[in-house]
Short mmCIF file of C-alpha atoms in Angstrom, two decimals:
data_model
loop_
_atom_site.label_atom_id
_atom_site.label_comp_id
_atom_site.label_asym_id
_atom_site.label_seq_id
_atom_site.Cartn_x
_atom_site.Cartn_y
_atom_site.Cartn_z
CA MET A 9 -60.37 33.93 68.16
CA GLN A 10 -58.84 31.76 65.46
CA THR A 11 -59.35 33.17 61.96
CA SER A 12 -60.02 31.06 58.88
CA VAL A 13 -58.36 32.29 55.72
CA PRO A 14 -60.40 32.39 52.49
CA SER A 15 -59.28 30.65 49.29
CA LEU A 16 -56.80 28.27 50.93
CA SER A 17 -58.62 25.35 49.35
CA ALA A 18 -57.63 26.62 45.88
CA LEU A 19 -54.16 25.10 46.03
CA ASP A 20 -52.91 23.54 42.83
CA PRO A 21 -50.87 20.31 43.33
CA ALA A 22 -49.98 20.31 39.60
CA SER A 23 -48.39 23.75 39.73
CA SER A 24 -44.64 24.11 39.37
CA GLU A 25 -44.66 26.35 42.42
CA PRO A 26 -44.27 24.45 45.71
CA ILE A 27 -47.35 24.14 47.90
CA TYR A 28 -45.72 26.12 50.75
CA ARG A 29 -45.12 29.03 48.31
CA GLN A 30 -48.73 28.88 47.18
CA LEU A 31 -49.78 29.10 50.82
CA TYR A 32 -47.38 31.98 51.35
CA TRP A 33 -48.90 33.95 48.48
CA ARG A 34 -52.47 33.29 49.58
CA PHE A 35 -51.80 34.48 53.12
CA ARG A 36 -49.94 37.51 51.81
CA GLU A 37 -52.80 38.39 49.44
CA ALA A 38 -55.32 37.96 52.24
CA ILE A 39 -53.33 40.37 54.44
CA ASN A 40 -52.88 42.94 51.66
CA ALA A 41 -56.57 42.73 50.74
CA GLY A 42 -57.60 43.38 54.33
CA LEU A 43 -59.18 39.96 54.81
CA LEU A 44 -56.64 39.38 57.58
CA LYS A 45 -56.05 42.42 59.75
CA PRO A 46 -53.30 43.28 62.26
CA GLY A 47 -53.82 41.22 65.40
CA ASP A 48 -55.91 38.52 63.70
CA ARG A 49 -54.89 35.02 64.71
CA VAL A 50 -54.12 32.62 61.88
CA PRO A 51 -54.94 28.91 62.14
CA ALA A 52 -52.56 26.76 64.13
CA ALA A 53 -50.13 24.88 61.87
CA ARG A 54 -51.26 21.47 63.10
CA ALA A 55 -54.95 22.30 62.61
CA LEU A 56 -54.42 23.81 59.14
CA ALA A 57 -52.33 20.84 58.03
CA LYS A 58 -55.11 18.47 59.09
CA GLU A 59 -57.78 20.60 57.41
CA LEU A 60 -55.91 20.78 54.08
CA GLY A 61 -54.49 17.26 54.18
CA LEU A 62 -50.90 18.51 54.03
CA ALA A 63 -47.73 17.71 55.93
CA ARG A 64 -47.11 19.81 59.04
CA GLY A 65 -43.75 20.83 57.60
CA THR A 66 -45.42 22.43 54.56
CA ILE A 67 -47.42 24.75 56.80
CA ASP A 68 -44.39 25.50 58.95
CA ASN A 69 -42.37 26.52 55.86
CA ALA A 70 -45.09 28.92 54.70
CA TYR A 71 -45.45 30.46 58.18
CA SER A 72 -41.67 30.79 58.55
CA LEU A 73 -41.41 32.70 55.29
CA LEU A 74 -44.28 35.01 56.26
CA THR A 75 -42.72 35.58 59.69
CA SER A 76 -39.30 36.34 58.28
CA GLU A 77 -40.83 38.99 55.98
CA GLY A 78 -42.72 40.58 58.86
CA TYR A 79 -46.26 39.57 57.88
CA LEU A 80 -46.77 37.25 60.85
CA VAL A 81 -45.49 37.24 64.41
CA ALA A 82 -45.34 34.33 66.86
CA CYS A 83 -47.08 35.19 70.17
CA GLY A 84 -46.36 32.08 72.23
CA GLN A 85 -49.52 30.59 73.76
CA ALA A 86 -51.56 33.31 72.05
CA GLY A 87 -50.74 31.70 68.71
CA THR A 88 -49.44 33.22 65.48
CA ARG A 89 -50.98 36.53 64.50
CA VAL A 90 -50.83 39.12 61.74
CA ALA A 91 -48.17 41.68 62.64
CA ASP A 92 -49.16 45.18 63.73
CA GLY A 93 -48.53 48.11 61.44
CA ILE A 94 -49.36 46.30 58.20
CA SER A 95 -51.89 48.11 56.03
CA GLY A 96 -53.40 46.40 53.03
CA THR A 97 -52.90 47.65 49.52
CA SER A 98 -56.66 47.98 49.07
CA SER A 99 -58.24 51.15 50.44
CA SER A 100 -61.21 49.13 51.65
CA PRO A 101 -61.88 45.42 52.08
CA PRO A 102 -63.57 43.61 49.19
CA ALA A 103 -67.33 43.16 49.40
CA SER A 104 -66.87 39.47 50.08
CA ALA A 105 -64.80 40.29 53.14
CA VAL A 106 -67.43 42.68 54.47
CA ALA A 107 -70.13 40.07 53.98
CA GLN A 108 -68.01 37.47 55.70
CA ALA A 109 -67.19 39.70 58.68
CA ALA A 110 -70.69 41.09 59.23
CA PRO A 111 -72.22 38.05 60.93
CA HIS A 112 -69.37 37.90 63.47
CA GLN A 113 -69.64 41.61 64.21
CA ALA A 114 -73.41 41.35 64.73
CA ILE A 115 -73.33 38.53 67.30
CA ARG A 116 -73.17 40.93 70.28
CA GLN A 117 -74.20 44.10 68.48
CA GLN A 118 -77.15 45.54 70.35
CA SER A 119 -78.86 48.91 70.15
CA ALA A 120 -78.17 51.17 73.11
CA VAL A 121 -80.67 51.43 75.96
CA LEU A 122 -82.27 54.84 75.53
CA PRO A 123 -83.01 57.16 78.46
CA PHE A 124 -86.50 56.39 79.84
CA GLN A 125 -86.55 52.97 78.12
CA MET A 126 -89.47 50.99 79.52
CA GLY A 127 -89.27 47.36 80.57
CA VAL A 128 -85.52 47.51 81.27
CA PRO A 129 -84.39 47.04 84.89
CA ALA A 130 -81.35 48.73 86.44
CA LEU A 131 -78.70 46.96 84.38
CA ASP A 132 -75.88 48.83 86.12
CA ALA A 133 -76.93 47.34 89.47
CA PHE A 134 -77.21 43.72 88.34
CA PRO A 135 -74.80 41.39 90.21
CA ARG A 136 -72.87 40.39 87.10
CA LYS A 137 -69.92 38.93 89.03
CA ILE A 138 -72.12 36.49 90.96
CA TRP A 139 -74.01 35.69 87.76
CA ALA A 140 -70.77 34.98 85.90
CA GLN A 141 -69.49 32.73 88.68
CA ILE A 142 -72.70 30.70 88.69
CA GLY A 143 -72.67 30.57 84.90
CA ALA A 144 -69.11 29.25 84.87
CA ARG A 145 -70.01 26.55 87.40
CA CYS A 146 -73.03 25.50 85.36
CA VAL A 147 -70.97 25.33 82.17
CA ARG A 148 -68.24 23.26 83.84
CA GLY A 149 -70.86 20.90 85.26
CA THR A 150 -72.55 20.34 81.90
CA GLN A 151 -73.01 16.64 81.13
CA PRO A 152 -73.76 15.06 77.72
CA GLN A 153 -77.43 14.57 78.67
CA ASP A 154 -77.69 18.30 79.45
CA MET A 155 -76.91 19.04 75.80
CA ALA A 156 -79.92 17.18 74.42
CA ASN A 157 -83.27 18.78 73.60
CA PRO A 158 -84.60 20.73 76.60
CA SER A 159 -87.79 19.73 78.37
CA VAL A 160 -90.81 21.52 76.92
CA TYR A 161 -92.13 21.92 80.46
CA GLY A 162 -88.99 23.59 81.80
CA LEU A 163 -85.98 22.48 83.81
CA GLN A 164 -87.19 20.66 86.91
CA ALA A 165 -84.77 22.51 89.19
CA LEU A 166 -86.09 25.86 87.97
CA ARG A 167 -89.73 24.80 88.27
CA ALA A 168 -89.06 23.78 91.86
CA ALA A 169 -87.24 27.03 92.64
CA ILE A 170 -90.10 29.10 91.19
CA ALA A 171 -92.70 27.15 93.20
CA THR A 172 -90.73 27.71 96.41
CA TYR A 173 -90.26 31.42 95.73
CA LEU A 174 -93.94 31.99 94.92
CA GLN A 175 -95.04 30.23 98.10
CA VAL A 176 -92.93 32.56 100.26
CA ALA A 177 -93.00 35.84 98.32
CA ARG A 178 -96.39 35.88 96.59
CA GLY A 179 -98.52 33.60 98.77
CA ILE A 180 -99.13 31.10 95.96
CA ALA A 181 -99.29 27.45 96.96
CA CYS A 182 -98.31 25.35 93.98
CA SER A 183 -96.25 22.30 93.10
CA PRO A 184 -93.38 22.31 90.57
CA ALA A 185 -95.63 20.29 88.21
CA GLN A 186 -97.96 23.31 87.95
CA VAL A 187 -95.11 25.57 86.76
CA PHE A 188 -94.35 25.71 83.03
CA VAL A 189 -91.34 27.68 81.79
CA THR A 190 -91.74 29.79 78.64
CA ALA A 191 -89.66 32.19 76.55
CA GLY A 192 -91.58 35.29 77.63
CA TYR A 193 -95.02 36.74 78.29
CA ARG A 194 -96.15 36.46 74.69
CA GLU A 195 -95.31 32.75 74.63
CA THR A 196 -97.09 32.32 77.95
CA LEU A 197 -100.25 33.97 76.67
CA SER A 198 -100.05 32.03 73.41
CA LEU A 199 -99.74 28.74 75.33
CA ILE A 200 -102.77 29.61 77.50
CA THR A 201 -104.82 30.61 74.48
CA HIS A 202 -104.03 27.43 72.55
CA THR A 203 -104.83 25.30 75.58
CA LEU A 204 -108.02 26.87 76.91
CA LEU A 205 -109.62 28.98 74.18
CA LYS A 206 -110.86 28.59 70.65
CA PRO A 207 -111.29 31.00 67.72
CA ALA A 208 -114.10 33.56 68.14
CA ASP A 209 -113.97 33.38 71.95
CA ARG A 210 -114.21 36.72 73.76
CA VAL A 211 -111.59 37.75 76.35
CA LEU A 212 -111.84 40.74 78.69
CA VAL A 213 -108.82 43.06 78.62
CA GLU A 214 -108.03 46.25 80.48
CA ASP A 215 -108.49 49.67 78.89
CA PRO A 216 -105.94 51.19 78.88
CA GLY A 217 -103.91 48.03 78.64
CA TYR A 218 -100.76 46.43 77.28
CA PRO A 219 -101.08 46.66 73.44
CA PRO A 220 -99.26 43.36 72.66
CA THR A 221 -101.93 41.48 74.62
CA ARG A 222 -104.65 42.73 72.29
CA ARG A 223 -102.57 42.15 69.18
CA LEU A 224 -101.65 38.59 70.16
CA LEU A 225 -105.26 37.65 70.94
CA GLN A 226 -106.45 39.13 67.65
CA SER A 227 -103.76 37.23 65.73
CA LEU A 228 -105.20 34.02 67.22
CA HIS A 229 -108.72 35.06 66.19
CA ILE A 230 -109.75 35.78 69.78
CA THR A 231 -111.88 38.90 70.34
CA PRO A 232 -110.52 41.26 73.04
CA VAL A 233 -113.28 43.13 74.89
CA ALA A 234 -112.13 46.40 76.47
CA VAL A 235 -113.09 46.98 80.12
CA PRO A 236 -112.34 50.42 81.59
CA VAL A 237 -109.89 50.93 84.45
CA ASP A 238 -110.14 53.54 87.23
CA GLN A 239 -108.24 54.28 90.43
CA ASP A 240 -109.20 50.88 91.90
CA GLY A 241 -108.21 48.87 88.84
CA LEU A 242 -110.44 46.98 86.44
CA ARG A 243 -114.09 48.06 86.76
CA VAL A 244 -115.51 44.63 87.47
CA SER A 245 -119.07 46.02 87.43
CA ALA A 246 -118.54 46.94 83.77
CA ALA A 247 -117.04 43.50 83.15
CA LEU A 248 -120.19 41.90 84.54
CA GLU A 249 -122.29 43.86 82.07
CA ILE A 250 -120.29 43.12 78.94
CA GLY A 251 -118.55 39.88 79.89
CA HIS A 252 -121.44 37.49 80.43
CA ASN A 253 -120.22 35.20 77.65
CA ALA A 254 -116.48 35.93 77.83
CA ARG A 255 -114.24 32.90 78.26
CA ALA A 256 -111.38 34.65 80.06
CA ALA A 257 -110.01 37.91 81.42
CA VAL A 258 -106.41 39.16 81.26
CA VAL A 259 -105.58 41.48 84.16
CA THR A 260 -102.58 43.13 85.87
CA PRO A 261 -103.80 43.32 89.51
CA ALA A 262 -100.59 44.31 91.33
CA HIS A 263 -99.65 47.28 89.11
CA GLN A 264 -102.13 47.85 86.33
CA SER A 265 -100.35 48.25 83.03
CA PRO A 266 -99.89 51.14 82.33
CA LEU A 267 -101.67 53.13 85.08
CA CYS A 268 -99.89 51.30 87.95
CA VAL A 269 -103.02 51.32 90.15
CA SER A 270 -103.77 48.18 92.17
CA LEU A 271 -106.92 46.09 91.87
CA SER A 272 -108.81 46.57 95.15
CA LEU A 273 -109.71 43.58 97.33
CA PRO A 274 -113.49 43.88 96.74
CA ARG A 275 -112.90 43.91 92.99
CA ARG A 276 -110.51 40.94 93.22
CA LEU A 277 -113.19 38.93 94.99
CA ALA A 278 -115.85 40.08 92.51
CA LEU A 279 -113.65 39.08 89.57
CA LEU A 280 -113.08 35.63 91.06
CA GLU A 281 -116.85 35.28 91.56
CA TRP A 282 -117.42 36.24 87.93
CA ALA A 283 -114.96 33.59 86.75
CA SER A 284 -116.62 30.96 88.93
CA GLN A 285 -120.13 31.74 87.70
CA GLN A 286 -119.12 31.99 84.04
CA ASN A 287 -116.77 28.99 84.17
CA ALA A 288 -114.17 31.39 82.79
CA TRP A 289 -110.43 31.82 83.30
CA ILE A 290 -108.42 34.70 84.72
CA VAL A 291 -104.88 35.31 83.46
CA GLU A 292 -102.98 37.25 86.12
CA ASP A 293 -100.05 39.05 84.51
CA ASP A 294 -97.80 39.83 87.49
CA TYR A 295 -95.04 41.43 85.46
CA ASP A 296 -93.48 43.53 88.27
CA GLY A 297 -95.53 42.83 91.38
CA GLU A 298 -92.39 42.77 93.54
CA TYR A 299 -91.86 46.51 93.14
CA ARG A 300 -94.23 48.40 95.43
CA TYR A 301 -92.82 51.39 97.32
CA VAL A 302 -95.55 52.60 99.69
CA SER A 303 -96.04 49.31 101.56
CA ARG A 304 -95.29 45.62 101.29
CA PRO A 305 -96.01 43.97 97.90
CA LEU A 306 -99.66 42.94 97.59
CA PRO A 307 -100.54 39.23 97.62
CA ALA A 308 -101.14 37.80 94.19
CA LEU A 309 -104.70 37.37 92.97
CA LYS A 310 -103.81 33.70 92.54
CA SER A 311 -103.38 33.43 96.33
CA LEU A 312 -107.14 34.11 96.70
CA ASP A 313 -108.14 31.53 94.09
CA ARG A 314 -109.97 28.63 95.72
CA GLU A 315 -111.64 27.15 92.65
CA GLY A 316 -108.72 26.90 90.24
CA ARG A 317 -109.76 29.70 87.86
CA VAL A 318 -106.55 31.79 87.88
CA LEU A 319 -103.46 31.22 85.76
CA TYR A 320 -100.51 33.17 87.16
CA SER A 321 -98.02 34.60 84.64
CA GLY A 322 -94.59 35.74 85.84
CA THR A 323 -91.41 36.84 84.13
CA PHE A 324 -87.68 37.22 84.83
CA SER A 325 -87.34 40.12 82.37
CA LYS A 326 -88.13 42.81 84.95
CA VAL A 327 -86.41 41.29 87.99
CA LEU A 328 -83.26 40.00 86.22
CA PHE A 329 -82.83 41.28 82.66
CA PRO A 330 -84.88 41.03 79.44
CA GLY A 331 -82.07 39.33 77.52
CA MET A 332 -82.70 36.25 79.69
CA ARG A 333 -85.97 35.58 77.78
CA LEU A 334 -87.43 33.40 80.52
CA ALA A 335 -90.94 33.52 81.96
CA TYR A 336 -93.37 31.05 83.49
CA VAL A 337 -97.01 30.29 84.09
CA VAL A 338 -98.57 28.56 87.10
CA VAL A 339 -101.70 26.65 86.11
CA PRO A 340 -104.42 25.11 88.32
CA ALA A 341 -103.66 21.52 89.32
CA ALA A 342 -106.64 20.25 87.31
CA LEU A 343 -105.12 21.69 84.11
CA VAL A 344 -101.62 20.22 84.39
CA GLU A 345 -102.20 17.35 81.98
CA ARG A 346 -103.85 19.62 79.39
CA PHE A 347 -100.90 21.99 79.52
CA GLU A 348 -98.42 19.15 79.27
CA GLU A 349 -100.11 18.05 76.04
CA SER A 350 -100.13 21.61 74.70
CA CYS A 351 -96.45 22.03 75.52
CA LYS A 352 -95.63 18.96 73.45
CA THR A 353 -97.38 20.59 70.49
CA PHE A 354 -96.55 24.28 70.79
CA GLN A 355 -93.40 24.60 72.92
CA GLY A 356 -89.83 24.06 71.80
CA GLY A 357 -88.30 24.39 75.25
CA CYS A 358 -85.95 27.08 76.58
CA PRO A 359 -82.15 26.64 76.72
CA GLU A 360 -81.48 24.63 79.85
CA LEU A 361 -78.16 26.31 80.59
CA ASN A 362 -79.97 29.62 81.14
CA GLN A 363 -82.56 27.84 83.26
CA ALA A 364 -79.87 26.15 85.33
CA ILE A 365 -78.17 29.49 86.03
CA VAL A 366 -81.46 31.06 87.15
CA ALA A 367 -82.35 28.01 89.27
CA THR A 368 -78.96 28.17 91.05
CA PHE A 369 -79.25 31.94 91.45
CA MET A 370 -82.59 31.41 93.18
CA ALA A 371 -81.64 28.36 95.24
CA GLU A 372 -78.58 30.09 96.71
CA GLY A 373 -80.61 33.09 97.87
CA HIS A 374 -79.24 35.64 95.41
CA PHE A 375 -82.62 36.16 93.76
CA GLY A 376 -84.43 37.23 96.93
CA ARG A 377 -81.60 39.53 97.98
CA HIS A 378 -81.45 41.07 94.51
CA ILE A 379 -85.16 41.89 94.57
CA GLN A 380 -84.83 43.51 98.00
CA ARG A 381 -81.94 45.66 96.80
CA MET A 382 -83.78 46.64 93.64
CA ARG A 383 -86.94 47.56 95.55
CA LYS A 384 -84.93 50.04 97.62
CA LEU A 385 -82.95 51.28 94.61
CA TYR A 386 -86.05 51.81 92.45
CA SER A 387 -87.75 53.72 95.23
CA GLU A 388 -84.76 56.06 95.33
CA ARG A 389 -84.48 56.37 91.54
CA ARG A 390 -88.20 56.97 91.21
CA ALA A 391 -87.94 59.88 93.66
CA MET A 392 -84.89 61.27 91.83
CA ALA A 393 -86.64 61.02 88.47
CA VAL A 394 -89.80 62.75 89.76
CA ASN A 395 -87.91 65.52 91.57
CA GLY A 396 -85.48 66.10 88.72
CA LEU A 397 -88.17 66.33 86.04
CA LYS A 398 -90.42 68.54 88.16
CA SER A 399 -87.56 70.91 88.99
CA VAL A 400 -87.00 71.55 85.29
CA LEU A 401 -90.46 71.20 83.73
CA GLY A 402 -92.43 72.68 86.61
CA GLU A 403 -96.06 73.51 85.84
CA ARG A 404 -95.79 72.17 82.32
CA ILE A 405 -96.31 68.62 83.59
CA HIS A 406 -98.00 66.54 86.25
CA ILE A 407 -96.60 63.17 87.35
CA ASP A 408 -99.03 60.57 88.69
CA ALA A 409 -98.34 59.38 92.24
CA ASN A 410 -98.13 55.66 91.52
CA PRO A 411 -97.52 53.19 94.38
CA GLY A 412 -95.17 50.95 92.43
CA GLY A 413 -93.90 49.77 89.09
CA MET A 414 -90.91 50.76 86.98
CA HIS A 415 -92.27 53.66 84.96
CA LEU A 416 -93.75 57.13 85.42
CA ILE A 417 -96.83 58.64 83.84
CA LEU A 418 -96.01 62.20 82.89
CA ARG A 419 -99.13 64.22 82.02
CA LEU A 420 -98.62 67.15 79.65
CA ASN A 421 -100.40 70.35 80.64
CA ALA A 422 -99.78 71.87 77.21
CA SER A 423 -101.88 71.15 74.16
CA CYS A 424 -99.16 69.07 72.48
CA ALA A 425 -100.41 65.56 71.64
CA ASP A 426 -98.54 62.79 73.43
CA SER A 427 -97.95 60.92 70.17
CA LEU A 428 -96.29 63.99 68.66
CA MET A 429 -94.14 64.41 71.75
CA VAL A 430 -93.11 60.77 71.58
CA GLN A 431 -92.05 61.26 67.97
CA ARG A 432 -89.94 64.28 68.91
CA MET A 433 -88.33 62.45 71.80
CA ARG A 434 -87.50 59.40 69.69
CA GLU A 435 -85.84 61.64 67.10
CA ALA A 436 -83.83 63.24 69.91
CA GLY A 437 -82.62 59.90 71.26
CA LEU A 438 -85.09 59.66 74.18
CA PHE A 439 -87.58 56.87 74.76
CA ALA A 440 -91.26 57.37 75.56
CA GLU A 441 -94.57 55.74 74.83
CA ALA A 442 -97.84 57.58 74.29
CA LEU A 443 -100.50 56.75 76.87
CA SER A 444 -103.20 57.43 74.29
CA GLU A 445 -101.96 54.49 72.20
CA TRP A 446 -102.67 52.12 75.10
CA HIS A 447 -106.36 53.10 75.04
CA GLN A 448 -108.98 51.47 72.84
CA GLY A 449 -111.90 53.83 73.41
CA THR A 450 -112.57 57.23 71.87
CA ASP A 451 -111.75 59.18 75.05
CA LYS A 452 -107.97 58.82 75.15
CA PRO A 453 -106.14 60.69 77.93
CA SER A 454 -102.77 62.13 76.97
CA GLY A 455 -99.52 61.29 78.74
CA LEU A 456 -95.99 59.99 78.40
CA LEU A 457 -94.86 56.62 79.78
CA LEU A 458 -91.24 56.91 80.95
CA GLY A 459 -89.09 54.18 82.49
CA PHE A 460 -87.00 55.40 85.43
CA ALA A 461 -85.04 52.29 86.49
CA ASN A 462 -81.81 53.41 84.79
CA ILE A 463 -81.84 57.07 85.95
CA ASP A 464 -78.99 56.98 88.44
CA SER A 465 -78.92 60.51 89.88
CA LEU A 466 -80.89 63.72 90.38
CA ALA A 467 -78.49 65.49 88.01
CA SER A 468 -79.20 62.92 85.28
CA ALA A 469 -82.94 63.41 85.71
CA GLN A 470 -82.54 67.18 85.50
CA ALA A 471 -80.41 66.91 82.37
CA LEU A 472 -83.04 64.70 80.76
CA GLY A 473 -85.70 67.19 81.81
CA GLN A 474 -83.80 69.91 79.97
CA ARG A 475 -83.79 67.78 76.83
CA ILE A 476 -87.55 67.28 77.10
CA LEU A 477 -88.07 71.01 77.73
CA ALA A 478 -86.26 71.82 74.49
CA LEU A 479 -88.77 69.68 72.59
CA MET A 480 -91.91 71.30 74.02
#
């Protein structure tokens, strides 16, 4: 990376000292002060001459003097760099240098993925080489028109790829025009709310349920109404009692979040009947419906929708990686124009380069193969996590036998509150979420929510179990 040198603009043409000597002293001071470090590349002579409005020879003279004294070294095509082994006279860089360097250091600075981190797929198993090759092709093929503002609806190629995938994998018949690309689940839910609801409307939500759903609805002055969940999913009978004037319901039918139970077929049909009678909407959050380990993935609730009441929300965060920040919503055909108008108002559009990479990844068949590999891998890692934790923690815990998903529910048989255990684990560098904090009612079962997708061996699971045991 080419380094810009501070204070070069402070050259004094009226000084008795030649300009090349002034440049020499400024580079030397920058090196001694630690602003330029060993290995840093200095600006090319031609570029610096153009920037400062000087003759190329002036820059060459300054660089030659610095090279002869050992401050700089010519590295051929790698440019001219600060020589190794030079330590500045200052014990630490000036504050201005730290402030200047911090933004560059923070560009790729990310916090580490903690053990048991939820919502993070198996990053070690992602096909990065294939992804990089596709990314390079997409970058090389970029045209000037691709660099303009992105479509607020989403890249057409990606919308088409999503529609094709959903038809085959999830049983959802839709056209690309019904698919709208967003920057994540929260943006999807916000777009739906702005388009179909108004302040003071009531929306049914699952209890326990995903806390950000409740918080987002409340921030938009929508009232979330908690409906209990049991082993067959949302208790639709309870929803019928308390949801007679609700305008929508937000559900996770494939793997209820966080209990991972599936909404039974009778309840799916009853929920669709409720929506039809109440002229209400159903938001189906299918955040990881692909990952079911006891049988084939269940068809989406949207596939049973015959009256256009279901809006299907999907995401690439769980099946690719969360840093992608791409999600989508499939809306009923009758709502396409309303959503197009809302997108013009509320959406800024997602970077089309990312969308193009995902669209190519899907069109070339890598997406389907990746999901198949991950389904097998997660089944194996889930078993390793369960067996490893049980072998260490024994009777102190009970782990729910969930049919799918990417996290475990670890029930504590001791009297320790789950929130206290979460605090201890966070302080010890382990991730967990308290099941009680996902409940809205007064009767809040205790448990720990633990992601298992990045536990790569039985030994790793046992070692993590030992760390949990030490905190009990």
